[in-house]
PDB file of C-alpha atoms in Angstrom:
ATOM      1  CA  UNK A 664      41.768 -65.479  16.934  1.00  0.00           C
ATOM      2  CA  UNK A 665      42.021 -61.941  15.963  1.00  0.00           C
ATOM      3  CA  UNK A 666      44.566 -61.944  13.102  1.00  0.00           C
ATOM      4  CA  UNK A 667      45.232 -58.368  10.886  1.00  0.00           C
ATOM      5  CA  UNK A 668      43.935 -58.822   7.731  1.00  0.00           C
ATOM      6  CA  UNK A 669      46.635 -57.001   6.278  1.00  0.00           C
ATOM      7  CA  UNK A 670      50.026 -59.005   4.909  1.00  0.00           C
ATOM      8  CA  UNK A 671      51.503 -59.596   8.259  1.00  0.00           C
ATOM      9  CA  UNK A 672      55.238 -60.322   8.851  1.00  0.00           C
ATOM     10  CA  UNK A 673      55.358 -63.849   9.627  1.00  0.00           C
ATOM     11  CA  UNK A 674      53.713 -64.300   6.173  1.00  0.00           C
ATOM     12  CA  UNK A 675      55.802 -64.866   3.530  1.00  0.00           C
ATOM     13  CA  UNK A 676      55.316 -62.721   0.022  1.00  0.00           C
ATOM     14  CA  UNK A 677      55.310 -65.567  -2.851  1.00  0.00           C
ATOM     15  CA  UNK A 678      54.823 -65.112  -6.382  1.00  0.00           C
ATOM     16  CA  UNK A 679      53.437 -68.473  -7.238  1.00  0.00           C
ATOM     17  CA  UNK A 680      50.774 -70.203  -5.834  1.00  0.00           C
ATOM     18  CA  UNK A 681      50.794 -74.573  -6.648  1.00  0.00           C
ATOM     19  CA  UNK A 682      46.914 -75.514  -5.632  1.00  0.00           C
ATOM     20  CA  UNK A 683      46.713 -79.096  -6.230  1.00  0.00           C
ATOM     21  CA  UNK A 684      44.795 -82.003  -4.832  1.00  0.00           C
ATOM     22  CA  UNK A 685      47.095 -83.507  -2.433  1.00  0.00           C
ATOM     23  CA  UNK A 686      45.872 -87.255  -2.510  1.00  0.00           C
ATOM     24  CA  UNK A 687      45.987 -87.133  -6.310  1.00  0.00           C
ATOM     25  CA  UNK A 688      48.506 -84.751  -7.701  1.00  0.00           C
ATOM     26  CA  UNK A 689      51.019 -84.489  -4.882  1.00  0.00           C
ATOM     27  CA  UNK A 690      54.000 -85.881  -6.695  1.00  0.00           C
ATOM     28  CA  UNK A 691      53.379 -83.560  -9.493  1.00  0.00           C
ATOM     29  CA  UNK A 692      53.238 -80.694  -7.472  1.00  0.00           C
ATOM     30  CA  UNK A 693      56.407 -81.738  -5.858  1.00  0.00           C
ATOM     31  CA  UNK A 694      58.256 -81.984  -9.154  1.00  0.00           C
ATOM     32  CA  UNK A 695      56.858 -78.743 -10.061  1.00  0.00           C
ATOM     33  CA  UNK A 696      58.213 -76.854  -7.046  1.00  0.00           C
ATOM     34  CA  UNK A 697      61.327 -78.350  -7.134  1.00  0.00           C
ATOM     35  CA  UNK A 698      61.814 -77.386 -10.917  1.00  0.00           C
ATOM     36  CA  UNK A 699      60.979 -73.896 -10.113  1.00  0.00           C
ATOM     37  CA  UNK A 700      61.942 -73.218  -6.647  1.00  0.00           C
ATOM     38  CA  UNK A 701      65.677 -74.767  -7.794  1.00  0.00           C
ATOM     39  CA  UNK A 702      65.327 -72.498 -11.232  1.00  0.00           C
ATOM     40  CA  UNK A 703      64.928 -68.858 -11.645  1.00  0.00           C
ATOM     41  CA  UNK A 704      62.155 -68.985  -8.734  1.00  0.00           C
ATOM     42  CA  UNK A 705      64.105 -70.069  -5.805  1.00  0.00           C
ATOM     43  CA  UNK A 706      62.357 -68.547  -2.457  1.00  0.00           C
ATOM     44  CA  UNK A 707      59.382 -67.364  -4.910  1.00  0.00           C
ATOM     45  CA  UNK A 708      57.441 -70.119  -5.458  1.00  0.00           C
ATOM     46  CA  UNK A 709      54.950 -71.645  -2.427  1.00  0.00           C
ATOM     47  CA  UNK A 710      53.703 -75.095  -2.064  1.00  0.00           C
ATOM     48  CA  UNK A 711      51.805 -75.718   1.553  1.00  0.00           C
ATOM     49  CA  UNK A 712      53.872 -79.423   1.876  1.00  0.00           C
ATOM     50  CA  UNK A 713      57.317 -77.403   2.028  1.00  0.00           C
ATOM     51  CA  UNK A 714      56.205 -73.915   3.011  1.00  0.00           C
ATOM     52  CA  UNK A 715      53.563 -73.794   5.791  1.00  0.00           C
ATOM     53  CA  UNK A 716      54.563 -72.770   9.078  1.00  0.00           C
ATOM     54  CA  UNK A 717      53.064 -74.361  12.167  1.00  0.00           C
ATOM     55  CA  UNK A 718      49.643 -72.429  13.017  1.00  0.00           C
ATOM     56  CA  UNK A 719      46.234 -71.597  11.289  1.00  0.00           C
ATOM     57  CA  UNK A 720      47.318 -72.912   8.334  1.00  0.00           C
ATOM     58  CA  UNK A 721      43.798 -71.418   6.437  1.00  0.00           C
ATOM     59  CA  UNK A 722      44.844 -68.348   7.177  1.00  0.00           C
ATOM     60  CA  UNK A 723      48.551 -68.604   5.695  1.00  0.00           C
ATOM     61  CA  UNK A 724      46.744 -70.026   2.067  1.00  0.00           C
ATOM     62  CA  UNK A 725      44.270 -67.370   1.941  1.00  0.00           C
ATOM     63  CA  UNK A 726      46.938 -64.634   2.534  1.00  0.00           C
ATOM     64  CA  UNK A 727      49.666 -66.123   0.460  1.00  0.00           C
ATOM     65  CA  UNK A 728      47.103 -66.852  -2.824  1.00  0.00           C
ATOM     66  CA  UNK A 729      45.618 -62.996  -2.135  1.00  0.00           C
ATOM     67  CA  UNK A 730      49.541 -61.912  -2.027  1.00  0.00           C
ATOM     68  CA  UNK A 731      50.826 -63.880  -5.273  1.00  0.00           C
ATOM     69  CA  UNK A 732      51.041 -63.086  -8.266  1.00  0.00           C
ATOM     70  CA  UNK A 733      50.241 -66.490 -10.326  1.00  0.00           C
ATOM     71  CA  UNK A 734      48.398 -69.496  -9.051  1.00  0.00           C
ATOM     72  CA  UNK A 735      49.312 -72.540 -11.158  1.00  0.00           C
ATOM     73  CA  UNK A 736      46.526 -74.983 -10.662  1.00  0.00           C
ATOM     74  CA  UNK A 737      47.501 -78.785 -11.379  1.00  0.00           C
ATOM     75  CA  UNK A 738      44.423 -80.422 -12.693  1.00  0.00           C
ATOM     76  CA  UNK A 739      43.980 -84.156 -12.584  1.00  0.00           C
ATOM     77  CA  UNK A 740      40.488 -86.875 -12.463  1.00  0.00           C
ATOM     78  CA  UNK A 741      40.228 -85.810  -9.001  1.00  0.00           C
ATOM     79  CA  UNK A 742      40.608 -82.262  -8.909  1.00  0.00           C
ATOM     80  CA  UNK A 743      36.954 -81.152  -8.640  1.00  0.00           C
ATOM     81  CA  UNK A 744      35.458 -84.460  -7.316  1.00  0.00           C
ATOM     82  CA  UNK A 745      32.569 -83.417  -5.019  1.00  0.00           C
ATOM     83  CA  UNK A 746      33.914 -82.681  -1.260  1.00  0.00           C
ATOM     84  CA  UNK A 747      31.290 -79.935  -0.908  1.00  0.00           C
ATOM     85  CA  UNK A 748      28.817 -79.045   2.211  1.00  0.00           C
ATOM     86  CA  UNK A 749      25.319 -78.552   0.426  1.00  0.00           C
ATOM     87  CA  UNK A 750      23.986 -78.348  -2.965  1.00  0.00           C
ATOM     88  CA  UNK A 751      24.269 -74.534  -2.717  1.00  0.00           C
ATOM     89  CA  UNK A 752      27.813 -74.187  -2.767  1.00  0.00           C
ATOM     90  CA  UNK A 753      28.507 -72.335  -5.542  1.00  0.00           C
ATOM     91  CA  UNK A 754      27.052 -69.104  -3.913  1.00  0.00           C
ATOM     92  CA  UNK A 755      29.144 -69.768  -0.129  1.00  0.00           C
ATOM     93  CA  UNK A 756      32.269 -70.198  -2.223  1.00  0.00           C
ATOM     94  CA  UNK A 757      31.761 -67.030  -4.190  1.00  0.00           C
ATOM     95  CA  UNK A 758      31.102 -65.400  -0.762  1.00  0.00           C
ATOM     96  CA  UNK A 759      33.859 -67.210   1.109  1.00  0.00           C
ATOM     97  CA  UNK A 760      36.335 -65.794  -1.843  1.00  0.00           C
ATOM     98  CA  UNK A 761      35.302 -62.472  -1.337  1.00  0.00           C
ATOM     99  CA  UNK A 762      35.353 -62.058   2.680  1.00  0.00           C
ATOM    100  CA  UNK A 763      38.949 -60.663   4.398  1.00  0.00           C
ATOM    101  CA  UNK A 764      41.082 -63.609   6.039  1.00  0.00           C
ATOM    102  CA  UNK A 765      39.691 -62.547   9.225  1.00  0.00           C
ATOM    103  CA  UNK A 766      35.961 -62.848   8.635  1.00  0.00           C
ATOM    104  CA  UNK A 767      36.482 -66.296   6.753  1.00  0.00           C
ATOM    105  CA  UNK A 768      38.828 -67.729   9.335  1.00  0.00           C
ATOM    106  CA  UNK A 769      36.210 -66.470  12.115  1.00  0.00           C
ATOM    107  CA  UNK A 770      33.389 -68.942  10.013  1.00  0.00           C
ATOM    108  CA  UNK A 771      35.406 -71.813   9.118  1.00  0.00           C
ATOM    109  CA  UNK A 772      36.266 -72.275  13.020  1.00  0.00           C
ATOM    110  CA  UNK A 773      32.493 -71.638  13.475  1.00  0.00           C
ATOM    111  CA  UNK A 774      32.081 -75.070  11.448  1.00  0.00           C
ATOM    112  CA  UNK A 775      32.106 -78.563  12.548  1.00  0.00           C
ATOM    113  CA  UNK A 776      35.149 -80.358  11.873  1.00  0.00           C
ATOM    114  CA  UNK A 777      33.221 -82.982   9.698  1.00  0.00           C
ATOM    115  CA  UNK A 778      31.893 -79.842   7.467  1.00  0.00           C
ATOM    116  CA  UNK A 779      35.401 -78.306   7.483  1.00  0.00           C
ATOM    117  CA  UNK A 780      36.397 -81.641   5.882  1.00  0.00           C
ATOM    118  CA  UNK A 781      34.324 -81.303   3.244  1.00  0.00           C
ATOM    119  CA  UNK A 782      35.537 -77.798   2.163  1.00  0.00           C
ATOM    120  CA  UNK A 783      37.588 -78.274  -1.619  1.00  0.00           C
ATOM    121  CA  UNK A 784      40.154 -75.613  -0.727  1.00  0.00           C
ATOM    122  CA  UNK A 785      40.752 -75.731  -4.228  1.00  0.00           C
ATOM    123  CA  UNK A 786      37.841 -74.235  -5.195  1.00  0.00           C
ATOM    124  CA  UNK A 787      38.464 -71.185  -2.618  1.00  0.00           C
ATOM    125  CA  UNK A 788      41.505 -70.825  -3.902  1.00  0.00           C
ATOM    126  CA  UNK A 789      40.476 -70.588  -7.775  1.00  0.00           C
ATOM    127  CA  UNK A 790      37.583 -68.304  -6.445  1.00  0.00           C
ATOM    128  CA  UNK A 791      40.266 -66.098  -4.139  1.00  0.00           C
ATOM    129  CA  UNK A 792      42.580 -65.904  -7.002  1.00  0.00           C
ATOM    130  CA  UNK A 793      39.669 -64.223  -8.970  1.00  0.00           C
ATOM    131  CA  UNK A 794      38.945 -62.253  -6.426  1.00  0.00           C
ATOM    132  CA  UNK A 795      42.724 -60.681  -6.023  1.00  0.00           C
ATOM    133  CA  UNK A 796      43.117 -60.560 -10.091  1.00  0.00           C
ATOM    134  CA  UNK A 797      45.937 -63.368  -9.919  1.00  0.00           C
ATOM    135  CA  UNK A 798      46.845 -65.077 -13.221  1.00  0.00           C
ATOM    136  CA  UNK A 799      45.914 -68.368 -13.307  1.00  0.00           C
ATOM    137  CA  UNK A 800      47.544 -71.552 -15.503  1.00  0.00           C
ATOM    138  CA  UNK A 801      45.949 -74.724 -15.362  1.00  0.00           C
ATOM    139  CA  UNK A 802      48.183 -77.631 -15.949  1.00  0.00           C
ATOM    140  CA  UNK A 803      46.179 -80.555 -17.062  1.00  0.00           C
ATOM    141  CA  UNK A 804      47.437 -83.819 -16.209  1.00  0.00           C
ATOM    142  CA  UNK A 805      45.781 -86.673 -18.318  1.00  0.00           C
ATOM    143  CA  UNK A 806      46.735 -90.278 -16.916  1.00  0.00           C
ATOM    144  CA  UNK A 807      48.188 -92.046 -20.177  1.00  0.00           C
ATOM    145  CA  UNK A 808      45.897 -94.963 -19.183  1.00  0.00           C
ATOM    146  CA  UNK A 809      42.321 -93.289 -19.252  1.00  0.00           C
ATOM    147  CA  UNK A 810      41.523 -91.023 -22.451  1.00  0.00           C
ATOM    148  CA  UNK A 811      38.587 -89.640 -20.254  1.00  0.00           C
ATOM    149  CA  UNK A 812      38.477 -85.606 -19.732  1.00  0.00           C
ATOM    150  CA  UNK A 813      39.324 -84.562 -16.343  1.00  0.00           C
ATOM    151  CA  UNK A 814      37.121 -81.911 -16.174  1.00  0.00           C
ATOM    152  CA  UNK A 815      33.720 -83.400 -16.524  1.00  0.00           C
ATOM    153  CA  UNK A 816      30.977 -80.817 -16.090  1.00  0.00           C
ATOM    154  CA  UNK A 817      32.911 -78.223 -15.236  1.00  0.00           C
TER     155      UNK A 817
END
């Protein structure tokens, strides 16, 4: 697929950026977007449950959380939990963050689908963020249950 790298017209300019693990913080997120898509952020604010379009959906993240402005990250237990291809990671994500949506879309479909599974978005999309000079606010959530830091080593 030989998509521009440049903002392209059927993407969507947002200011905000929700990155959240979606089998642990999804109703979170949801309350979150609602709260500030119905506010002052109406139209402004993206979360990839209400806003992706049909298509290469790694392409629309990576060039709505270069495009935004903010990237709220909603932190939970789960949020870092180990999803990752090989025990060098740290170095392909920092690469991954820096390459143009083109080039990283061309070696993601080069992957196996098992190996693309593995891939913790989230951590691209920190790493992107940093990358494109975004603000980022981490929410922590802390389950009123467990007194246990979320973050663990990181």
């Amino acid at each position: 697929m030989n998509t521009p790298n440049a903002l392209t017209p059927e993407f969507k300019k947002y200011d905000i950026f929700i990155s959240y693990r979606k089998d642990s913080s999804l109703k979170k997120a949801e309350a979150l977007y609602h709260y500030l898509h119905n506010g002052k952020y109406k139209d402004k604010v993206f979360r990839d449950v209400d806003e992706l379009k049909a298509g290469d959906w790694i392409d629309q993240i990576v060039d709505i959380v270069d495009n935004a402005k903010l990237l709220v990250l909603i932190l939970d237990k789960k949020t870092f939990e180990n999803r990752d291809i090989s025990n060098d990671t740290s170095k392909q994500y920092e690469r991954w963050a820096k390459l143009s949506r083109v080039e990283l879309h061309d070696e993601i479909d080069s992957m196996s689908q098992e190996n693309r599974d593995k891939i913790n978005y989230i951590r691209l999309e920190i790493l992107r963020a940093k990358v494109h000079n975004l603000i980022i606010l981490p929410i922590v959530y802390k389950d009123r249950k467990d007194d246990e830091t979320i973050l663990g080593e990181w």
